[in-house]
Short mmCIF file of C-alpha atoms in Angstrom, two decimals:
data_model
loop_
_atom_site.label_atom_id
_atom_site.label_comp_id
_atom_site.label_asym_id
_atom_site.label_seq_id
_atom_site.Cartn_x
_atom_site.Cartn_y
_atom_site.Cartn_z
CA MET A 1 140.27 90.04 -5.42
CA PRO A 2 136.50 89.92 -4.76
CA ALA A 3 135.73 89.81 -1.05
CA ASP A 4 133.47 86.80 -1.63
CA ARG A 5 136.31 84.74 -3.05
CA SER A 6 138.76 85.90 -0.39
CA ALA A 7 136.34 84.60 2.25
CA LEU A 8 136.02 81.32 0.37
CA GLY A 9 139.78 80.87 0.30
CA ALA A 10 140.14 81.66 3.99
CA PHE A 11 137.43 79.16 4.92
CA LEU A 12 138.99 76.40 2.80
CA ARG A 13 142.39 77.06 4.34
CA SER A 14 140.99 76.94 7.89
CA ARG A 15 139.20 73.63 7.28
CA ARG A 16 142.27 72.15 5.57
CA ASP A 17 144.44 73.13 8.54
CA ALA A 18 142.02 71.35 10.89
CA LEU A 19 142.11 68.03 8.98
CA THR A 20 145.11 65.71 9.37
CA PRO A 21 146.06 63.01 6.85
CA ALA A 22 145.08 60.34 9.38
CA THR A 23 141.64 61.91 9.88
CA ALA A 24 141.23 62.23 6.12
CA GLY A 25 142.12 58.55 5.70
CA ILE A 26 145.23 59.00 3.55
CA ALA A 27 148.95 58.41 3.96
CA PRO A 28 150.92 61.64 4.37
CA PHE A 29 152.77 62.77 1.27
CA PRO A 30 156.55 62.33 1.64
CA GLY A 31 158.78 65.20 2.67
CA PRO A 32 158.98 67.54 5.67
CA ARG A 33 155.66 68.98 6.89
CA ARG A 34 155.30 72.66 7.71
CA VAL A 35 151.63 72.46 8.69
CA PRO A 36 149.79 70.09 11.08
CA GLY A 37 146.85 69.77 8.71
CA LEU A 38 146.60 68.65 5.12
CA ARG A 39 148.86 70.09 2.47
CA LYS A 40 147.23 71.76 -0.51
CA GLU A 41 148.38 68.89 -2.72
CA GLU A 42 146.85 66.29 -0.40
CA LEU A 43 143.48 68.02 -0.35
CA ALA A 44 143.59 68.49 -4.11
CA VAL A 45 144.02 64.73 -4.57
CA LEU A 46 141.19 63.99 -2.13
CA ALA A 47 138.88 66.36 -4.02
CA GLY A 48 139.95 65.14 -7.47
CA LEU A 49 141.38 68.53 -8.47
CA SER A 50 144.71 69.54 -9.85
CA PRO A 51 147.00 71.24 -7.30
CA ASP A 52 146.96 74.41 -9.41
CA HIS A 53 143.15 74.48 -9.52
CA TYR A 54 142.89 74.07 -5.76
CA SER A 55 145.56 76.73 -5.18
CA ARG A 56 143.53 79.19 -7.25
CA LEU A 57 140.48 78.45 -5.10
CA GLU A 58 142.33 78.98 -1.85
CA GLN A 59 144.00 82.15 -3.13
CA GLY A 60 140.64 83.60 -4.21
CA ARG A 61 141.62 83.64 -7.89
CA GLN A 62 138.96 81.24 -9.18
CA HIS A 63 135.96 83.27 -10.32
CA THR A 64 133.64 80.34 -11.06
CA VAL A 65 133.14 77.47 -8.63
CA THR A 66 130.84 74.74 -9.92
CA ASP A 67 128.50 72.63 -7.82
CA ASP A 68 130.57 69.53 -8.61
CA ILE A 69 133.68 71.17 -7.17
CA VAL A 70 131.81 72.31 -4.08
CA ASP A 71 130.50 68.77 -3.59
CA ALA A 72 134.02 67.35 -3.92
CA LEU A 73 135.53 69.88 -1.51
CA SER A 74 132.79 69.30 1.06
CA ARG A 75 133.39 65.55 0.97
CA ALA A 76 137.17 65.88 1.08
CA LEU A 77 137.05 68.30 4.03
CA ARG A 78 134.42 66.19 5.81
CA LEU A 79 132.22 69.21 6.42
CA ASP A 80 129.13 68.94 8.58
CA GLN A 81 125.75 70.24 7.44
CA ILE A 82 126.19 73.85 8.55
CA GLU A 83 129.79 74.00 7.22
CA ASP A 84 128.59 72.60 3.89
CA ALA A 85 125.88 75.26 3.68
CA HIS A 86 128.45 77.96 4.51
CA LEU A 87 130.79 76.69 1.79
CA ARG A 88 127.95 76.87 -0.74
CA ASN A 89 127.11 80.42 0.30
CA LEU A 90 130.73 81.49 -0.17
CA ALA A 91 131.02 79.66 -3.51
CA ALA A 92 127.78 81.06 -4.94
CA PRO A 93 128.11 82.99 -8.22
CA LEU A 94 129.42 86.50 -7.74
CA ARG A 95 126.68 89.02 -8.31
CA ARG A 96 125.99 92.66 -7.69
CA ARG A 97 123.89 93.14 -4.55
CA ARG A 98 122.31 96.31 -3.32
CA SER A 99 124.08 97.40 -0.17
CA GLY A 100 120.92 99.15 1.03
CA LEU A 101 118.87 95.96 1.03
CA TRP A 102 119.44 95.42 4.75
CA GLU A 103 119.36 99.05 5.89
CA SER A 104 115.62 99.34 6.60
CA ALA A 105 114.48 99.10 10.22
CA GLN A 106 113.47 95.63 11.35
CA ARG A 107 110.00 94.98 12.68
CA PRO A 108 109.01 91.75 14.40
CA ASP A 109 107.02 89.37 12.25
CA PRO A 110 103.35 89.62 13.35
CA GLY A 111 102.96 85.85 13.45
CA LEU A 112 106.01 85.33 15.66
CA LEU A 113 104.88 88.23 17.83
CA ARG A 114 101.47 86.62 18.35
CA VAL A 115 103.12 83.36 19.41
CA LEU A 116 105.46 85.27 21.74
CA THR A 117 102.54 86.91 23.54
CA THR A 118 101.13 83.48 24.43
CA MET A 119 104.41 82.31 26.00
CA ASP A 120 104.37 83.63 29.55
CA HIS A 121 105.66 80.43 31.20
CA VAL A 122 109.16 80.27 29.61
CA PRO A 123 111.67 82.89 28.44
CA ALA A 124 111.29 83.73 24.73
CA LEU A 125 112.47 86.40 22.33
CA VAL A 126 112.37 87.24 18.62
CA LEU A 127 115.78 87.62 16.98
CA GLY A 128 116.27 89.36 13.65
CA ARG A 129 119.23 90.20 11.44
CA ARG A 130 122.57 90.88 13.14
CA SER A 131 121.19 89.20 16.31
CA GLU A 132 119.01 92.22 17.03
CA ILE A 133 116.33 91.56 19.66
CA LEU A 134 113.03 92.56 18.05
CA ALA A 135 110.82 91.52 20.98
CA CYS A 136 111.12 89.59 24.23
CA ASN A 137 108.92 88.59 27.12
CA THR A 138 109.20 89.39 30.81
CA LEU A 139 110.77 86.05 31.70
CA ALA A 140 113.58 86.56 29.18
CA ARG A 141 114.49 89.83 30.86
CA ALA A 142 114.14 88.32 34.33
CA VAL A 143 116.43 85.39 33.45
CA LEU A 144 119.08 87.22 31.43
CA GLY A 145 118.85 90.72 32.94
CA ALA A 146 117.12 94.03 32.34
CA GLU A 147 119.54 94.98 29.57
CA ILE A 148 117.96 92.32 27.35
CA ASP A 149 115.14 94.18 25.61
CA ALA A 150 113.85 95.09 22.17
CA GLY A 151 116.47 97.04 20.21
CA ALA A 152 119.47 95.48 21.93
CA VAL A 153 121.98 93.45 19.91
CA LEU A 154 122.34 90.11 21.64
CA VAL A 155 125.87 89.35 20.44
CA ARG A 156 127.08 92.82 21.49
CA TRP A 157 125.69 92.27 25.00
CA LEU A 158 127.21 88.80 25.04
CA PHE A 159 130.76 90.05 24.41
CA LEU A 160 130.84 93.64 25.67
CA ASP A 161 128.70 93.54 28.82
CA PRO A 162 130.53 91.83 31.72
CA ARG A 163 127.17 90.85 33.20
CA ALA A 164 126.73 88.34 30.36
CA ARG A 165 129.71 86.31 31.59
CA GLU A 166 128.35 86.47 35.12
CA ARG A 167 124.89 85.26 34.11
CA ILE A 168 125.78 82.55 31.57
CA VAL A 169 127.65 79.71 33.27
CA ASN A 170 128.69 78.08 29.97
CA TRP A 171 129.53 81.44 28.43
CA SER A 172 132.44 80.17 26.29
CA ASP A 173 130.34 77.46 24.64
CA TYR A 174 127.47 79.84 23.95
CA ALA A 175 129.66 82.77 22.88
CA SER A 176 131.80 80.74 20.48
CA ALA A 177 128.62 79.38 18.86
CA ALA A 178 127.34 82.96 18.53
CA VAL A 179 130.51 83.92 16.64
CA GLY A 180 130.05 80.91 14.37
CA ALA A 181 126.46 81.96 13.73
CA MET A 182 127.58 85.46 12.82
CA ARG A 183 130.24 84.04 10.48
CA TYR A 184 127.49 82.03 8.79
CA GLU A 185 125.30 85.15 8.50
CA VAL A 186 128.14 87.12 6.91
CA GLY A 187 128.55 84.32 4.37
CA ARG A 188 124.91 84.72 3.40
CA HIS A 189 124.85 88.54 3.43
CA ALA A 190 128.32 89.74 2.48
CA ALA A 191 126.90 93.07 1.24
CA ASP A 192 125.31 93.98 4.59
CA ALA A 193 127.45 96.97 5.60
CA ARG A 194 125.95 97.20 9.10
CA LEU A 195 126.68 93.53 9.74
CA ILE A 196 130.30 93.95 8.63
CA ALA A 197 130.61 97.05 10.84
CA LEU A 198 129.30 95.06 13.82
CA VAL A 199 131.89 92.32 13.21
CA ASP A 200 134.66 94.93 12.98
CA GLU A 201 133.47 96.55 16.22
CA LEU A 202 133.45 93.26 18.10
CA CYS A 203 136.80 92.13 16.71
CA SER A 204 138.35 95.38 17.94
CA ALA A 205 136.64 95.37 21.34
CA SER A 206 136.82 91.69 22.31
CA ALA A 207 139.87 89.45 22.07
CA ASP A 208 137.64 86.40 22.50
CA PHE A 209 135.43 87.41 19.59
CA ALA A 210 138.48 88.12 17.40
CA ARG A 211 140.07 84.76 18.24
CA TRP A 212 136.95 82.77 17.43
CA TRP A 213 136.33 84.85 14.31
CA ASP A 214 139.81 84.02 13.02
CA ASP A 215 139.03 80.30 13.42
CA HIS A 216 136.44 80.56 10.60
CA GLY A 217 134.11 78.14 12.38
CA VAL A 218 130.39 78.26 11.62
CA ALA A 219 127.54 77.14 13.86
CA ASP A 220 123.81 77.03 14.36
CA ARG A 221 123.08 79.98 16.63
CA THR A 222 120.49 78.01 18.64
CA SER A 223 122.43 74.77 19.00
CA VAL A 224 123.92 75.33 22.48
CA ASP A 225 121.93 74.82 25.67
CA LYS A 226 122.21 77.61 28.21
CA LYS A 227 123.06 77.45 31.91
CA ILE A 228 122.27 80.54 33.97
CA ALA A 229 123.54 81.67 37.37
CA HIS A 230 120.60 83.80 38.57
CA PRO A 231 121.34 86.15 41.50
CA VAL A 232 118.11 85.23 43.32
CA VAL A 233 116.87 81.76 42.31
CA GLY A 234 120.28 80.21 41.63
CA ARG A 235 121.21 77.87 38.78
CA LEU A 236 118.85 77.53 35.83
CA ALA A 237 119.19 75.19 32.84
CA PHE A 238 117.51 75.63 29.48
CA GLY A 239 117.33 73.90 26.15
CA ILE A 240 117.04 76.22 23.15
CA GLU A 241 114.49 75.77 20.37
CA SER A 242 113.69 78.12 17.49
CA LEU A 243 110.87 78.76 15.06
CA VAL A 244 111.64 80.50 11.77
CA SER A 245 109.09 82.92 10.35
CA PRO A 246 107.64 81.60 7.06
CA HIS A 247 107.33 85.21 5.89
CA ASP A 248 110.79 86.41 6.94
CA PRO A 249 113.44 83.65 7.27
CA GLU A 250 115.79 86.18 8.87
CA GLN A 251 113.62 86.20 12.02
CA ARG A 252 113.46 83.46 14.65
CA LEU A 253 111.41 82.95 17.76
CA ILE A 254 113.89 81.66 20.34
CA ILE A 255 112.28 79.62 23.11
CA TYR A 256 114.01 78.59 26.33
CA THR A 257 112.66 75.13 27.17
CA VAL A 258 112.85 73.37 30.54
CA GLU A 259 112.62 69.82 31.83
CA PRO A 260 109.29 69.19 33.58
CA GLU A 261 109.51 69.03 37.37
CA SER A 262 113.09 70.33 37.28
CA SER A 263 114.37 73.01 39.67
CA THR A 264 114.32 75.45 36.73
CA ALA A 265 110.66 74.64 36.01
CA ARG A 266 109.83 75.30 39.67
CA ALA A 267 111.74 78.60 39.73
CA LEU A 268 110.18 80.17 36.61
CA PRO A 269 106.70 80.83 38.09
CA MET A 270 108.40 82.75 40.90
CA LEU A 271 110.30 84.90 38.40
CA ALA A 272 107.17 85.43 36.31
CA SER A 273 105.20 86.60 39.36
CA TRP A 274 107.65 89.42 40.00
CA GLY A 275 106.45 91.26 36.90
CA PRO A 276 108.38 93.54 34.51
CA ALA A 277 110.28 95.26 37.33
CA SER A 278 111.99 92.03 38.37
CA ALA A 279 114.62 92.30 35.64
CA GLU A 280 115.77 95.64 37.01
CA SER A 281 115.90 94.49 40.62
CA THR A 282 117.75 91.22 39.85
CA GLY A 283 120.00 92.22 36.91
#
C-alpha cells in the first residue's frame, strides 16, 4: 500500500484508541470490548461513514480521501488544530514527489540571519528542515552548551547526548514535543529520504524517541517552555517564540524569551559577558 495511506491509517487508529465512548459523547455499542478506545464501528457512525468505508481508510486501502471526509473524521476524533493539519497532510492526494527536493544544503534565510545578529540579549537560533541548526548566537550556546552550534541537529542532540537531559529540567515535556514536531514534519514531507533516515536512526538509538514516535502524536515544536539547569548560574526559565521566514517557511527564528526582572533576566548579561568561550567552559 502507498506509504502515505499507511501513515494515514496508523494516525487514525492511534487517535481512535485515545478516544473513549464517554469522551466522544456516545453510548458504547453492546458486546464485549477488546479496546479501551472507540471501536471502528463507533467512529464510523460518529463520522457519518459506513463501517466498510472507515475500515478501508484505517487499513490504507482508500486511495481518495475527500475534504468532506477529512472534516468529518476531524470532528469525530475531536482533533486539535495541529492534529487536524496533520490529518490533512496525510490525506492529501497522492502524487509523485521528487526525492531530491530536500537534498540541497540549507542556508540560513538572510532576513532571519539579520534579525538574529541584533539579538544579543536573549538566546536565539535559526532552525531549518530536520531540526538542523542553521545559525545561533553566543547566548544560545552559553545556555544550552557548546555542542549547540550551526550544523548540529537539535533533535539528535536532544535524544543522543546525555548532556541534554542534564541541562533541560523539563526534558520529557520538551523531548516528547520534539518527536511530535518531527512526526508533523514527516507528514508534510514524506518523500524526504534524509528526514526518514533521521527518524529511523533515532528510533533505533533511543527507546524514548521510539515510544513517543509509536504514539503518533503531533505537536508544535515551539509550544513548550524550557527550564534549564545551568552549571554556573543555576536555574533558568524561558518562554519560546518563533518567527517563520516569509521566503522559506521551513526556517524559523527561535527566540528564548524571559520575564523582566526575573532571576533569568538578571543572569543573562553575565552569560553574555563571558563571550564565545563561555559555552566551552560551562558545557
